[in-house]
Amino acid sequence: MQTLPVHLDLFALIILLGVAQGLFLGVFFLTGERAKQVANRCLGWFTLALSGVSGEIFLNYTNYTFQLLWAVDFAEPLNFVLGPLFFFYVCSRLHQRLPRHWGWHLLPFGIWLLNSATWFYQPVEFKYNSYVNSLHPELPYIPAQPYWDEDFTGLRDWINEMTLVSCLVYAFLSLMTIRSVSRQRPAIWAAAQLNSLRFLSWLVALVPLLIVLVKPRFYHDVGDYLLATYMAATIYSISFLVMRGSSFFREVPAEPDPPVELKKKYEKSTLSEEVEDAVLTRLTRLLETDKPYLNSGLSLSRLAEQLDTSPHHLSQLLNDRLGLTFFDWLATYRTAEARQLLSNPALAHLKIDEVAERVGYNSTSAFHTAFKRLTNQTPAQYRANRLGTQVE
């Protein structure tokens, strides 16, 4: 059994650092209070999966696999979990829950995990030949007697193409989810938050392009070190975004005393951060399934009743988390709905007072005032600019 010496260079160092950072991020997101949020758990498992794939490539590239032949191709099933986990992260980050029927997305991973037993439980001679075939075609094979037939699916020769399709599909689904949320809930999601998710989605979407560029240029898996280097860059990009969004590095200013009226209003409040999170989650889900702000009779007390909380707590939540009073929050969503109606050529026949009524305003003047305050245009001016018509 011929082996080669350990090979270390700059690429090996970059890949190793990426593996270490990915393991750190995975443990970070899956422990403590952070693990209570489903989005953090998804991101933690995603970074661990990236580290697993990169770790195998590191062993192969540096020739350490000759010393750890039992680990040959140990991370191959993870190819089918990277895309779904990232999609789960995007969905849970935006909707505070996993997508419906999320278990079906992991079916390819489950099948390939079972399939991997056919090459993982094999004699060391078989694994040596597999490694040599993938990374060192210049070395001769050695006699081997497999315990059983390899690959019961007959699809293993297409692993690169299947990985490409998986990453492409889930990157597309992630981008479409972000696009949908940015249109439906502009008031809650700031552009910076969505831009970070878009950036990570495009990083995942570029993986298929790299596979297309790298694989044909190299024999079997010889060029995988370039993919692992890109994965390391992805892991460090996630680290940068986490650090950028952290309050740890920000100077904490002296907190000014709140206005006397506001202080008196909330000084006896028992609303904890956990309760705020729960109410905000219910509010988000209510906005997804219904549009309560279109009801002209909606009041703070009625909305609080729908969310199973008190008007006092709901008012505090809107102030603390969104920086809005109830009426500002109501105006923001009604104006966003009105903008969609005014931008639709098929609804150009609607009068402004009809638009006001559709979005929940009984008073056209109140609609005008709120719309102009938030857009710096009257409804008629906004429609004219969007549809290219003249203001009546």
Short mmCIF file of C-alpha atoms in Angstrom, two decimals:
data_model
loop_
_atom_site.label_atom_id
_atom_site.label_comp_id
_atom_site.label_asym_id
_atom_site.label_seq_id
_atom_site.Cartn_x
_atom_site.Cartn_y
_atom_site.Cartn_z
CA MET A 1 0.00 0.00 0.00
CA GLN A 2 1.85 3.06 -1.28
CA THR A 3 1.31 6.39 0.50
CA LEU A 4 2.41 9.98 0.00
CA PRO A 5 3.85 12.49 2.52
CA VAL A 6 1.67 15.17 4.09
CA HIS A 7 1.31 18.22 1.84
CA LEU A 8 0.71 21.63 3.45
CA ASP A 9 0.50 24.98 1.68
CA LEU A 10 -1.48 28.24 1.74
CA PHE A 11 -4.66 26.59 0.45
CA ALA A 12 -4.45 23.95 3.17
CA LEU A 13 -4.09 26.66 5.82
CA ILE A 14 -7.08 28.62 4.50
CA ILE A 15 -9.23 25.48 4.39
CA LEU A 16 -8.19 24.43 7.91
CA LEU A 17 -8.97 27.87 9.33
CA GLY A 18 -12.36 27.76 7.62
CA VAL A 19 -13.10 24.35 9.15
CA ALA A 20 -12.14 25.60 12.62
CA GLN A 21 -14.22 28.77 12.27
CA GLY A 22 -17.21 26.78 11.01
CA LEU A 23 -17.01 24.45 14.00
CA PHE A 24 -16.81 27.46 16.31
CA LEU A 25 -19.87 29.09 14.71
CA GLY A 26 -21.81 25.83 14.85
CA VAL A 27 -21.18 25.40 18.57
CA PHE A 28 -21.86 29.11 19.13
CA PHE A 29 -25.30 29.02 17.48
CA LEU A 30 -26.33 25.68 18.96
CA THR A 31 -25.62 26.50 22.61
CA GLY A 32 -26.98 28.88 25.23
CA GLU A 33 -29.88 31.25 24.70
CA ARG A 34 -29.04 31.46 20.99
CA ALA A 35 -30.19 27.87 20.44
CA LYS A 36 -33.75 28.80 21.42
CA GLN A 37 -34.23 30.54 18.06
CA VAL A 38 -34.90 28.18 15.19
CA ALA A 39 -32.97 30.41 12.75
CA ASN A 40 -29.84 30.14 14.89
CA ARG A 41 -30.15 26.37 15.04
CA CYS A 42 -30.46 26.16 11.25
CA LEU A 43 -27.43 28.41 10.75
CA GLY A 44 -25.46 26.40 13.31
CA TRP A 45 -26.13 23.10 11.57
CA PHE A 46 -25.39 24.72 8.20
CA THR A 47 -21.93 25.90 9.31
CA LEU A 48 -21.20 22.48 10.84
CA ALA A 49 -22.14 20.83 7.54
CA LEU A 50 -19.86 23.23 5.66
CA SER A 51 -17.06 22.34 8.07
CA GLY A 52 -17.69 18.63 7.54
CA VAL A 53 -17.44 18.89 3.75
CA SER A 54 -14.41 21.19 3.96
CA GLY A 55 -12.77 18.94 6.55
CA GLU A 56 -12.93 15.95 4.23
CA ILE A 57 -11.44 17.99 1.40
CA PHE A 58 -8.66 19.17 3.75
CA LEU A 59 -7.75 15.57 4.62
CA ASN A 60 -7.75 14.60 0.94
CA TYR A 61 -5.75 17.62 -0.23
CA THR A 62 -3.04 17.30 2.43
CA ASN A 63 -2.75 13.48 2.07
CA TYR A 64 -3.77 12.98 5.71
CA THR A 65 -6.41 10.60 4.35
CA PHE A 66 -3.66 7.99 3.87
CA GLN A 67 -3.42 7.94 7.68
CA LEU A 68 -7.22 8.01 8.18
CA LEU A 69 -8.52 5.66 5.49
CA TRP A 70 -11.58 4.83 7.59
CA ALA A 71 -12.79 8.40 6.94
CA VAL A 72 -12.78 8.21 3.13
CA ASP A 73 -15.88 9.98 1.73
CA PHE A 74 -17.39 10.35 5.22
CA ALA A 75 -18.96 13.75 4.42
CA GLU A 76 -20.50 12.94 1.05
CA PRO A 77 -24.12 12.78 2.36
CA LEU A 78 -23.72 16.35 3.64
CA ASN A 79 -23.79 17.54 0.01
CA PHE A 80 -27.57 17.11 0.16
CA VAL A 81 -28.11 18.96 3.42
CA LEU A 82 -26.31 22.24 2.66
CA GLY A 83 -29.03 23.66 0.40
CA PRO A 84 -32.01 22.69 2.59
CA LEU A 85 -30.37 23.94 5.79
CA PHE A 86 -29.62 27.31 4.25
CA PHE A 87 -33.20 27.56 2.95
CA PHE A 88 -34.46 26.64 6.44
CA TYR A 89 -32.31 29.44 7.87
CA VAL A 90 -33.75 32.04 5.48
CA CYS A 91 -37.35 30.93 6.14
CA SER A 92 -36.95 30.83 9.90
CA ARG A 93 -35.10 34.14 9.93
CA LEU A 94 -37.95 35.84 8.09
CA HIS A 95 -40.96 33.89 9.42
CA GLN A 96 -39.71 32.57 12.80
CA ARG A 97 -40.57 29.01 11.71
CA LEU A 98 -39.45 26.28 9.34
CA PRO A 99 -41.15 25.92 5.94
CA ARG A 100 -44.14 23.62 5.73
CA HIS A 101 -43.37 19.92 5.28
CA TRP A 102 -39.70 20.69 5.91
CA GLY A 103 -38.88 17.02 6.49
CA TRP A 104 -39.35 16.21 2.80
CA HIS A 105 -36.47 18.54 1.95
CA LEU A 106 -34.15 16.22 3.89
CA LEU A 107 -35.26 13.07 2.02
CA PRO A 108 -32.30 13.11 -0.46
CA PHE A 109 -29.92 13.45 2.49
CA GLY A 110 -31.57 10.50 4.24
CA ILE A 111 -31.35 8.32 1.12
CA TRP A 112 -27.70 9.21 0.55
CA LEU A 113 -26.89 8.64 4.22
CA LEU A 114 -28.21 5.08 3.89
CA ASN A 115 -26.39 4.69 0.58
CA SER A 116 -23.11 5.81 2.19
CA ALA A 117 -23.10 2.65 4.31
CA THR A 118 -22.29 0.69 1.14
CA TRP A 119 -18.89 2.38 0.85
CA PHE A 120 -18.29 3.33 4.46
CA TYR A 121 -18.54 -0.25 5.75
CA GLN A 122 -15.85 -1.67 3.49
CA PRO A 123 -12.31 -3.04 4.02
CA VAL A 124 -9.43 -0.58 4.23
CA GLU A 125 -8.11 -1.81 0.86
CA PHE A 126 -11.37 -0.78 -0.79
CA LYS A 127 -11.17 2.67 0.78
CA TYR A 128 -7.55 3.06 -0.26
CA ASN A 129 -8.49 2.36 -3.88
CA SER A 130 -11.40 4.82 -3.66
CA TYR A 131 -9.11 7.57 -2.39
CA VAL A 132 -6.44 6.85 -4.99
CA ASN A 133 -9.06 6.84 -7.75
CA SER A 134 -10.35 10.26 -6.70
CA LEU A 135 -7.17 12.14 -5.79
CA HIS A 136 -4.05 10.22 -6.86
CA PRO A 137 -4.53 8.45 -10.20
CA GLU A 138 -0.75 8.13 -10.50
CA LEU A 139 -0.71 5.48 -7.74
CA PRO A 140 -1.52 1.81 -8.44
CA TYR A 141 -4.55 0.04 -7.00
CA ILE A 142 -4.18 -2.80 -4.52
CA PRO A 143 -6.19 -6.05 -4.37
CA ALA A 144 -9.44 -5.60 -2.46
CA GLN A 145 -12.44 -7.79 -1.62
CA PRO A 146 -15.54 -5.63 -0.98
CA TYR A 147 -17.91 -6.75 1.74
CA TRP A 148 -20.88 -5.90 -0.49
CA ASP A 149 -21.82 -4.00 -3.64
CA GLU A 150 -21.20 -0.27 -3.56
CA ASP A 151 -23.99 2.29 -4.22
CA PHE A 152 -27.44 0.67 -4.30
CA THR A 153 -28.89 3.74 -6.05
CA GLY A 154 -26.62 3.61 -9.08
CA LEU A 155 -26.43 7.42 -8.95
CA ARG A 156 -23.07 7.99 -7.28
CA ASP A 157 -21.35 8.86 -10.56
CA TRP A 158 -23.74 11.84 -10.75
CA ILE A 159 -22.99 13.20 -7.28
CA ASN A 160 -21.48 16.44 -8.60
CA GLU A 161 -24.44 17.16 -10.86
CA MET A 162 -26.94 16.40 -8.09
CA THR A 163 -25.07 18.65 -5.67
CA LEU A 164 -25.10 21.40 -8.28
CA VAL A 165 -28.86 21.12 -8.79
CA SER A 166 -29.53 21.03 -5.03
CA CYS A 167 -27.55 24.19 -4.32
CA LEU A 168 -29.08 25.98 -7.30
CA VAL A 169 -32.67 25.09 -6.37
CA TYR A 170 -32.37 26.11 -2.73
CA ALA A 171 -30.50 29.31 -3.49
CA PHE A 172 -33.33 30.22 -5.88
CA LEU A 173 -35.98 29.38 -3.26
CA SER A 174 -34.13 31.49 -0.70
CA LEU A 175 -33.92 34.49 -3.01
CA MET A 176 -37.62 34.18 -3.90
CA THR A 177 -38.54 34.03 -0.20
CA ILE A 178 -36.52 37.18 0.49
CA ARG A 179 -38.11 38.92 -2.49
CA SER A 180 -41.60 38.02 -1.29
CA VAL A 181 -41.00 39.30 2.24
CA SER A 182 -39.42 42.53 1.04
CA ARG A 183 -42.61 43.27 -0.89
CA GLN A 184 -45.15 42.14 1.67
CA ARG A 185 -43.62 43.46 4.90
CA PRO A 186 -41.46 46.48 4.13
CA ALA A 187 -42.17 48.08 7.48
CA ILE A 188 -40.66 45.32 9.61
CA TRP A 189 -37.63 44.21 7.65
CA ALA A 190 -34.95 46.82 7.18
CA ALA A 191 -33.01 46.81 3.93
CA ALA A 192 -29.75 45.94 5.71
CA GLN A 193 -31.22 42.73 7.12
CA LEU A 194 -32.57 41.59 3.77
CA ASN A 195 -29.34 42.56 2.02
CA SER A 196 -27.36 40.29 4.34
CA LEU A 197 -29.64 37.37 3.52
CA ARG A 198 -29.44 38.16 -0.19
CA PHE A 199 -25.64 38.26 0.01
CA LEU A 200 -25.47 34.83 1.66
CA SER A 201 -28.00 33.45 -0.85
CA TRP A 202 -25.85 34.59 -3.73
CA LEU A 203 -22.81 32.97 -2.11
CA VAL A 204 -24.70 29.68 -2.08
CA ALA A 205 -25.94 30.25 -5.64
CA LEU A 206 -22.35 30.63 -6.85
CA VAL A 207 -21.42 27.10 -5.70
CA PRO A 208 -22.97 25.45 -8.81
CA LEU A 209 -21.02 27.87 -11.02
CA LEU A 210 -17.79 26.91 -9.27
CA ILE A 211 -18.59 23.22 -9.70
CA VAL A 212 -19.10 23.80 -13.42
CA LEU A 213 -15.82 25.71 -13.67
CA VAL A 214 -13.67 23.49 -11.45
CA LYS A 215 -14.76 19.89 -11.99
CA PRO A 216 -14.14 19.65 -15.78
CA ARG A 217 -10.62 21.07 -15.36
CA PHE A 218 -9.41 18.46 -12.88
CA TYR A 219 -9.36 14.69 -12.65
CA HIS A 220 -12.20 13.53 -10.37
CA ASP A 221 -11.83 15.39 -7.02
CA VAL A 222 -8.35 16.85 -7.49
CA GLY A 223 -9.70 20.42 -7.79
CA ASP A 224 -11.96 20.26 -4.74
CA TYR A 225 -9.48 22.33 -2.74
CA LEU A 226 -10.71 25.37 -4.69
CA LEU A 227 -14.30 24.65 -3.62
CA ALA A 228 -13.17 24.23 0.00
CA THR A 229 -11.35 27.57 -0.19
CA TYR A 230 -14.60 29.17 -1.32
CA MET A 231 -16.46 27.46 1.54
CA ALA A 232 -13.92 28.94 3.96
CA ALA A 233 -14.64 32.38 2.49
CA THR A 234 -18.37 31.73 2.98
CA ILE A 235 -17.85 30.76 6.62
CA TYR A 236 -15.82 33.91 7.29
CA SER A 237 -18.47 35.99 5.53
CA ILE A 238 -21.05 34.59 7.96
CA SER A 239 -18.69 35.44 10.83
CA PHE A 240 -18.34 38.99 9.56
CA LEU A 241 -22.10 39.45 9.29
CA VAL A 242 -22.58 38.08 12.80
CA MET A 243 -19.96 40.46 14.19
CA ARG A 244 -21.37 43.40 12.25
CA GLY A 245 -24.81 42.79 13.67
CA SER A 246 -23.55 42.33 17.22
CA SER A 247 -23.93 45.06 19.82
CA PHE A 248 -20.75 43.89 21.57
CA PHE A 249 -18.49 46.28 19.66
CA ARG A 250 -20.78 49.28 19.83
CA GLU A 251 -20.30 52.01 22.34
CA VAL A 252 -23.15 52.06 24.80
CA PRO A 253 -24.34 55.66 25.12
CA ALA A 254 -25.65 57.06 28.35
CA GLU A 255 -29.33 56.28 28.32
CA PRO A 256 -31.37 59.46 28.64
CA ASP A 257 -34.27 59.55 31.00
CA PRO A 258 -37.49 58.75 29.16
CA PRO A 259 -40.19 61.38 29.01
CA VAL A 260 -42.13 61.58 32.24
CA GLU A 261 -45.38 60.52 30.58
CA LEU A 262 -43.79 57.49 28.91
CA LYS A 263 -41.94 56.56 32.10
CA LYS A 264 -45.16 56.61 34.10
CA LYS A 265 -46.92 54.71 31.36
CA TYR A 266 -44.53 51.73 31.37
CA GLU A 267 -42.83 51.83 34.78
CA LYS A 268 -45.16 49.14 36.18
CA SER A 269 -45.06 46.97 33.07
CA THR A 270 -44.22 43.28 33.55
CA LEU A 271 -43.57 42.66 29.86
CA SER A 272 -40.39 40.56 29.65
CA GLU A 273 -38.23 40.12 26.57
CA GLU A 274 -39.47 36.53 26.18
CA VAL A 275 -43.09 37.68 26.23
CA GLU A 276 -42.27 40.43 23.72
CA ASP A 277 -40.71 37.83 21.40
CA ALA A 278 -43.78 35.61 21.66
CA VAL A 279 -46.22 38.46 20.97
CA LEU A 280 -44.10 39.74 18.08
CA THR A 281 -44.07 36.24 16.58
CA ARG A 282 -47.87 36.03 16.85
CA LEU A 283 -48.16 39.47 15.26
CA THR A 284 -45.92 38.42 12.37
CA ARG A 285 -47.95 35.27 11.78
CA LEU A 286 -51.20 37.22 11.93
CA LEU A 287 -49.89 39.59 9.26
CA GLU A 288 -48.96 36.59 7.09
CA THR A 289 -52.35 34.88 7.34
CA ASP A 290 -54.55 37.97 7.54
CA LYS A 291 -54.37 41.71 7.04
CA PRO A 292 -56.05 43.08 10.18
CA TYR A 293 -55.00 46.65 9.38
CA LEU A 294 -57.46 46.69 6.46
CA ASN A 295 -60.31 46.58 8.96
CA SER A 296 -61.48 50.16 9.46
CA GLY A 297 -62.64 49.27 12.94
CA LEU A 298 -59.29 47.94 14.11
CA SER A 299 -58.21 49.39 17.43
CA LEU A 300 -55.36 48.76 19.82
CA SER A 301 -57.61 46.75 22.12
CA ARG A 302 -59.02 44.61 19.29
CA LEU A 303 -55.57 43.82 17.92
CA ALA A 304 -54.34 43.01 21.44
CA GLU A 305 -57.26 40.62 21.87
CA GLN A 306 -56.32 38.84 18.63
CA LEU A 307 -52.75 38.48 19.90
CA ASP A 308 -53.82 37.27 23.35
CA THR A 309 -52.16 40.15 25.18
CA SER A 310 -53.19 43.40 26.82
CA PRO A 311 -53.42 46.76 24.99
CA HIS A 312 -50.84 48.15 27.43
CA HIS A 313 -48.32 45.41 26.58
CA LEU A 314 -48.99 45.65 22.84
CA SER A 315 -48.43 49.41 22.94
CA GLN A 316 -45.15 48.90 24.78
CA LEU A 317 -44.07 46.22 22.29
CA LEU A 318 -44.68 48.50 19.30
CA ASN A 319 -42.76 51.30 21.01
CA ASP A 320 -39.84 49.16 22.18
CA ARG A 321 -39.34 46.87 19.19
CA LEU A 322 -40.57 48.88 16.21
CA GLY A 323 -40.29 52.43 17.51
CA LEU A 324 -43.88 53.10 16.48
CA THR A 325 -47.10 54.08 18.16
CA PHE A 326 -50.10 51.95 17.30
CA PHE A 327 -51.44 54.60 14.91
CA ASP A 328 -48.04 54.97 13.21
CA TRP A 329 -47.86 51.19 12.80
CA LEU A 330 -51.39 51.14 11.38
CA ALA A 331 -50.61 53.99 8.96
CA THR A 332 -47.40 52.28 7.79
CA TYR A 333 -49.15 49.07 6.77
CA ARG A 334 -52.18 50.80 5.29
CA THR A 335 -49.93 53.07 3.24
CA ALA A 336 -47.91 50.08 2.00
CA GLU A 337 -51.15 48.42 0.91
CA ALA A 338 -52.33 51.62 -0.78
CA ARG A 339 -49.06 51.89 -2.69
CA GLN A 340 -49.67 48.45 -4.17
CA LEU A 341 -53.20 49.40 -5.22
CA LEU A 342 -52.10 52.72 -6.69
CA SER A 343 -49.30 51.03 -8.66
CA ASN A 344 -51.59 48.46 -10.25
CA PRO A 345 -52.71 49.52 -13.77
CA ALA A 346 -55.71 47.19 -13.50
CA LEU A 347 -57.00 49.28 -10.58
CA ALA A 348 -56.40 52.69 -12.14
CA HIS A 349 -60.16 53.21 -12.34
CA LEU A 350 -60.46 53.34 -8.55
CA LYS A 351 -60.95 56.77 -7.07
CA ILE A 352 -58.69 57.90 -4.25
CA ASP A 353 -61.51 57.70 -1.71
CA GLU A 354 -62.19 54.13 -2.84
CA VAL A 355 -58.53 53.25 -2.31
CA ALA A 356 -58.70 54.85 1.13
CA GLU A 357 -61.73 52.74 1.99
CA ARG A 358 -60.08 49.53 0.75
CA VAL A 359 -57.04 50.02 2.99
CA GLY A 360 -59.10 50.71 6.10
CA TYR A 361 -59.65 54.49 6.19
CA ASN A 362 -63.13 55.88 6.70
CA SER A 363 -61.81 59.42 6.19
CA THR A 364 -60.19 60.37 2.88
CA SER A 365 -58.48 63.35 4.50
CA ALA A 366 -56.91 61.10 7.15
CA PHE A 367 -55.69 58.83 4.34
CA HIS A 368 -54.17 61.81 2.48
CA THR A 369 -52.42 63.03 5.61
CA ALA A 370 -50.94 59.65 6.53
CA PHE A 371 -49.91 58.82 2.95
CA LYS A 372 -48.14 62.13 2.36
CA ARG A 373 -46.39 61.96 5.72
CA LEU A 374 -44.88 58.57 4.87
CA THR A 375 -44.18 59.03 1.14
CA ASN A 376 -43.84 62.81 0.70
CA GLN A 377 -46.45 62.55 -2.06
CA THR A 378 -50.20 62.66 -2.24
CA PRO A 379 -51.91 59.45 -3.36
CA ALA A 380 -52.75 61.04 -6.71
CA GLN A 381 -49.14 62.12 -7.27
CA TYR A 382 -47.87 58.67 -6.35
CA ARG A 383 -50.25 56.98 -8.81
CA ALA A 384 -49.30 59.43 -11.56
CA ASN A 385 -45.59 58.77 -11.05
CA ARG A 386 -46.04 55.01 -11.01
CA LEU A 387 -48.44 54.75 -13.94
CA GLY A 388 -47.18 57.67 -15.99
CA THR A 389 -50.48 59.52 -15.93
CA GLN A 390 -51.39 63.09 -15.15
CA VAL A 391 -52.59 64.17 -11.74
CA GLU A 392 -56.30 64.86 -11.85
#
